[in-house]
Coordinates of C-alpha atoms in Angstrom, one line a residue:
M1 CA -0.2 -0.1 -0.1
S2 CA 1.6 3.2 -1.3
Y3 CA 1.9 6.3 1.4
R4 CA -0.7 7.8 -0.6
S5 CA -3.4 4.8 0.3
R6 CA -2.3 4.9 3.8
D7 CA -2.6 8.7 4.6
R8 CA -6.4 8.3 3.0
V9 CA -7.2 5.3 5.0
F10 CA -5.9 7.2 8.2
Q11 CA -7.6 10.3 7.0
A12 CA -11.3 8.4 6.8
V13 CA -10.5 6.4 10.2
N14 CA -9.8 9.1 11.9
A15 CA -13.1 11.3 10.4
I16 CA -15.2 8.4 11.4
L17 CA -13.6 8.3 15.4
L18 CA -14.2 12.1 15.9
G19 CA -17.9 12.1 14.1
I20 CA -18.6 9.2 16.4
I21 CA -16.9 11.3 19.8
S22 CA -19.0 14.3 18.2
L23 CA -22.4 12.5 17.8
I24 CA -21.9 11.2 21.4
T25 CA -20.9 14.6 22.8
F26 CA -23.6 16.3 21.2
F27 CA -26.5 13.7 21.7
P28 CA -26.6 15.2 25.5
L29 CA -26.9 18.5 24.8
Y30 CA -29.5 17.8 22.0
Y31 CA -31.4 15.6 24.8
V32 CA -31.4 18.4 26.7
F33 CA -32.6 20.7 24.1
I34 CA -35.7 18.6 23.0
V35 CA -36.8 17.7 26.5
S36 CA -37.1 21.0 27.2
F37 CA -39.4 21.7 24.6
T38 CA -41.4 18.7 24.8
E39 CA -45.1 19.1 25.4
P40 CA -45.5 17.6 29.2
S41 CA -48.1 15.4 28.6
T42 CA -46.1 13.7 26.5
Y43 CA -43.1 13.5 27.8
L44 CA -44.9 11.3 30.9
S45 CA -46.3 8.7 28.3
S46 CA -42.9 7.9 27.0
E47 CA -39.2 7.0 28.6
L48 CA -37.1 8.5 25.6
Q49 CA -37.8 11.5 23.3
L50 CA -35.5 11.9 20.4
F51 CA -37.8 14.2 18.6
P52 CA -40.5 15.8 20.4
K53 CA -44.4 15.0 18.8
Q54 CA -45.7 18.3 19.9
W55 CA -43.4 21.1 20.8
S56 CA -44.3 23.1 24.0
L57 CA -43.1 26.4 26.3
D58 CA -45.0 25.3 29.0
S59 CA -41.9 25.0 31.4
Y60 CA -40.3 27.8 30.2
K61 CA -43.3 29.8 30.7
Y62 CA -43.4 28.5 34.7
L63 CA -39.9 29.2 35.0
M64 CA -40.1 32.9 33.7
S65 CA -43.0 33.2 36.1
T66 CA -41.5 32.4 39.4
N67 CA -39.5 35.1 40.9
A68 CA -36.5 32.8 42.3
F69 CA -35.7 32.1 38.8
L70 CA -36.2 35.1 37.8
N71 CA -34.0 36.9 40.5
A72 CA -31.1 34.3 39.7
I73 CA -31.1 35.2 35.8
G74 CA -31.0 39.0 37.0
N75 CA -28.1 38.5 39.8
S76 CA -25.9 36.2 37.0
V77 CA -26.7 39.5 34.6
F78 CA -25.4 41.5 36.6
L79 CA -22.2 39.6 37.4
A80 CA -21.6 39.1 33.7
V81 CA -22.2 43.0 32.9
V82 CA -21.3 44.5 35.8
G83 CA -18.2 42.0 36.9
T84 CA -16.7 41.7 32.8
A85 CA -16.7 45.6 33.1
L86 CA -14.8 46.3 35.8
S87 CA -12.9 43.4 35.5
L88 CA -11.1 44.5 31.9
L89 CA -11.3 48.0 33.4
I90 CA -8.9 47.1 36.0
T91 CA -7.0 44.5 33.9
S92 CA -6.2 46.9 31.2
C93 CA -5.1 49.5 32.7
L94 CA -2.9 47.6 35.3
A95 CA -1.3 45.5 32.2
Y96 CA -0.9 49.4 30.5
A97 CA 0.8 50.7 33.5
I98 CA 3.3 47.9 33.9
S99 CA 3.9 47.9 30.2
R100 CA 5.3 51.1 30.7
K101 CA 9.3 51.1 31.1
R102 CA 9.4 54.2 33.1
L103 CA 7.0 53.1 35.9
M104 CA 8.9 52.8 39.3
G105 CA 8.8 49.3 41.1
R106 CA 7.7 47.6 37.5
R107 CA 9.9 44.7 37.9
I108 CA 8.5 44.2 41.8
I109 CA 5.1 44.9 40.5
M110 CA 5.8 42.3 37.8
L111 CA 7.2 39.6 40.0
L112 CA 3.8 40.0 42.7
I113 CA 1.6 39.6 39.7
L114 CA 3.1 36.4 38.6
L115 CA 3.3 35.3 42.1
T116 CA -0.3 34.8 41.7
T117 CA -0.4 33.1 38.9
L118 CA 1.9 30.4 40.4
F119 CA 0.7 30.2 44.2
N120 CA -3.2 29.3 45.2
P121 CA -3.9 30.6 48.8
G122 CA -6.6 28.5 48.6
I123 CA -10.6 29.1 50.5
I124 CA -9.7 30.5 53.8
P125 CA -7.9 33.5 53.1
P126 CA -10.5 34.4 50.8
Y127 CA -13.4 33.5 53.0
L128 CA -12.1 35.4 55.5
L129 CA -10.7 38.7 53.5
V130 CA -14.4 38.8 52.3
R131 CA -15.9 38.3 56.1
D132 CA -13.4 41.5 57.5
L133 CA -14.4 43.5 54.3
H134 CA -18.0 42.5 55.2
L135 CA -19.3 41.4 52.2
I136 CA -20.8 38.2 53.0
N137 CA -24.2 37.8 51.7
S138 CA -23.4 40.8 49.2
I139 CA -23.6 40.3 45.4
W140 CA -19.9 42.5 45.1
S141 CA -18.0 39.5 46.8
L142 CA -18.7 37.8 43.9
I143 CA -17.1 40.2 41.5
L144 CA -14.2 42.3 44.0
P145 CA -12.1 39.1 45.3
V146 CA -11.9 38.4 41.3
L147 CA -11.7 41.6 39.6
T148 CA -8.3 40.7 37.6
N149 CA -6.1 37.7 36.6
G150 CA -2.6 37.8 36.7
W151 CA -2.3 35.8 34.0
Y152 CA -4.4 37.9 32.0
V153 CA -2.8 41.0 33.1
L154 CA 1.0 39.4 31.4
L155 CA -1.0 38.6 28.5
M156 CA -2.9 42.1 27.9
K157 CA 0.8 43.4 28.5
G158 CA 2.1 41.4 25.8
F159 CA -0.1 42.9 23.5
F160 CA 0.7 46.7 24.7
D161 CA 4.4 45.8 24.4
S162 CA 3.4 45.3 20.9
I163 CA 1.9 48.8 20.2
P164 CA 4.9 51.2 18.7
T165 CA 5.8 53.3 21.2
S166 CA 5.5 56.1 18.7
L167 CA 2.1 56.4 18.7
E168 CA 2.5 57.1 22.3
E169 CA 4.6 59.9 21.3
A170 CA 2.9 61.4 19.1
A171 CA 0.0 61.4 21.5
R172 CA 1.9 63.1 24.0
I173 CA 3.4 65.9 21.4
D174 CA -0.7 66.6 20.9
G175 CA -0.8 67.1 24.9
C176 CA -2.4 63.8 25.9
N177 CA -1.5 62.6 29.1
D178 CA -1.4 58.8 31.0
V179 CA -4.5 58.5 30.9
S180 CA -5.8 60.1 27.4
V181 CA -2.6 57.8 25.7
W182 CA -4.5 54.9 27.2
Y183 CA -8.4 55.6 26.5
R184 CA -7.8 57.4 22.9
V185 CA -4.8 55.8 21.4
I186 CA -4.1 51.8 23.4
L187 CA -7.4 50.8 24.1
P188 CA -9.1 51.2 20.4
L189 CA -6.3 49.1 19.2
S190 CA -6.6 46.7 21.9
L191 CA -10.1 45.9 20.7
P192 CA -9.3 41.9 20.0
S193 CA -7.3 41.7 23.4
L194 CA -10.6 43.3 25.0
A195 CA -13.0 40.6 23.3
A196 CA -11.3 37.8 24.3
F197 CA -10.7 38.3 27.8
G198 CA -14.3 39.9 27.9
L199 CA -15.4 36.5 27.0
F200 CA -13.2 34.5 29.6
Y201 CA -14.2 36.8 32.2
A202 CA -18.5 36.8 31.1
V203 CA -17.9 33.0 31.3
A204 CA -15.9 32.8 34.6
Y205 CA -18.7 35.3 36.1
W206 CA -22.1 34.1 34.3
N207 CA -20.7 30.2 35.6
T208 CA -20.3 31.7 39.3
F209 CA -21.1 29.2 41.7
F210 CA -18.6 27.4 44.4
T211 CA -17.8 31.0 45.6
A212 CA -21.7 32.0 45.7
L213 CA -22.3 28.5 48.0
L214 CA -19.5 30.2 50.3
Y215 CA -20.3 33.8 50.3
I216 CA -24.2 34.0 49.7
N217 CA -26.6 32.8 52.0
E218 CA -29.4 34.2 51.2
F219 CA -31.9 32.7 48.5
S220 CA -32.5 35.9 46.3
K221 CA -29.1 36.4 45.8
Q222 CA -27.7 33.5 44.4
P223 CA -26.7 33.6 40.8
L224 CA -28.7 31.0 38.1
Q225 CA -25.8 28.2 38.1
V226 CA -26.7 28.0 42.3
L227 CA -29.8 28.1 41.7
L228 CA -29.7 25.6 38.8
Q229 CA -27.7 23.1 40.8
N230 CA -30.8 23.6 43.6
M231 CA -33.3 22.1 40.6
L232 CA -31.2 19.0 39.6
I233 CA -32.2 18.1 43.3
D234 CA -35.5 19.5 43.8
A235 CA -36.9 21.0 40.9
S236 CA -39.7 22.9 42.8
T237 CA -36.9 25.3 44.3
A238 CA -37.5 27.5 40.8
A239 CA -40.2 28.8 42.8
G240 CA -39.8 28.4 46.4
G241 CA -40.3 24.8 47.6
S242 CA -44.3 23.5 48.6
V243 CA -45.8 26.2 46.6
A244 CA -44.0 25.4 43.8
A245 CA -44.6 21.5 44.2
E246 CA -48.4 22.5 43.8
M247 CA -48.0 24.6 41.4
M248 CA -46.2 21.9 39.0
S249 CA -48.7 18.9 40.3
E250 CA -51.7 21.5 39.6
Q251 CA -49.9 22.0 35.9
R252 CA -48.7 18.5 35.5
I253 CA -45.1 20.0 34.3
P254 CA -43.1 17.1 35.1
P255 CA -39.4 18.4 37.2
E256 CA -37.4 16.9 34.3
T257 CA -38.8 18.9 31.6
L258 CA -38.2 22.1 34.1
K259 CA -34.6 20.9 34.9
M260 CA -33.9 20.4 31.1
A261 CA -35.4 24.1 30.5
A262 CA -33.4 25.5 33.5
V263 CA -29.7 24.6 31.6
V264 CA -31.0 25.6 28.4
I265 CA -31.8 29.0 29.9
A266 CA -28.5 29.1 31.8
T267 CA -26.3 28.0 28.8
V268 CA -27.9 30.0 25.6
P269 CA -26.9 33.8 26.8
I270 CA -23.0 32.8 26.1
L271 CA -23.5 30.6 23.0
L272 CA -25.3 34.3 21.8
V273 CA -22.5 36.1 23.1
Y274 CA -19.5 34.1 21.4
P275 CA -20.7 34.9 17.5
F276 CA -20.5 38.8 18.2
L277 CA -17.1 38.4 19.6
Q278 CA -15.7 35.5 17.3
K279 CA -13.5 37.7 14.9
H280 CA -11.5 39.6 17.7
F281 CA -11.1 35.7 19.4
A282 CA -8.4 34.0 17.6
K283 CA -6.7 37.2 17.7
G284 CA -6.9 38.1 21.1
A285 CA -6.4 34.9 22.4
M286 CA -2.9 34.8 21.0
V287 CA -1.6 38.4 22.4
G288 CA 2.0 38.6 23.7
S289 CA 2.8 34.6 22.1
V290 CA 4.6 35.7 19.4
K291 CA 7.7 38.5 19.8
E292 CA 9.6 39.9 16.5

């Protein structure tokens, strides 16, 4: 068998294996989506739904009519929007500052930032910090302790280093100070990196779970992921225990369809954001990785 024939056989086997793996990976997502849109009565009469015989939005209508679920969505949206904006602001400011060689103590600051990427303090020190700042049961406890990321700062610094210094010098001749240079020159040229890191931050804030379990005790302040985890255990938590159970029994909505609908609602926002950032993502994800 020639080299070309062996290569074709390898490509065919590789395509078949990857296709099978893709189907196995995609099927749970497909099943979740299908069950969430299945008519409750149809779901109760059938064990496996590969395609709904009758489409229905009853599960979504029920979830969107509960105050607990709406509050959880609002909390997660606040985390994703406000948290991402503040994180990008702090990260870009810090990265721009340490990218300027005239900054006093620049090497020490970079070393301290690097140490945060190498050593993890664990659970107890952050909890003690949040407690001493009186942020327990505050939504800000999920934002302020993770406002920036040392690795993202160093990557964005590498991107800022690739911007010609002549642009900054020209801006200073026109009367710009450091803030004006950062705002008028650096940020407009850094859209790829801002889009990439913005997506990273948004996904992290939207998926906030463990820290919310540690810092948030009030049910009304919990983000969507915590409510979703509780729903996977008991679907009636979507609207508050026994009251929700009575409503579910009256409307004959099976808990499984509610769980699937909640998973879809928790997943779709990030999937919708990604296409708008895709054109910047590939370039921004490699910022600072190549030096010329």
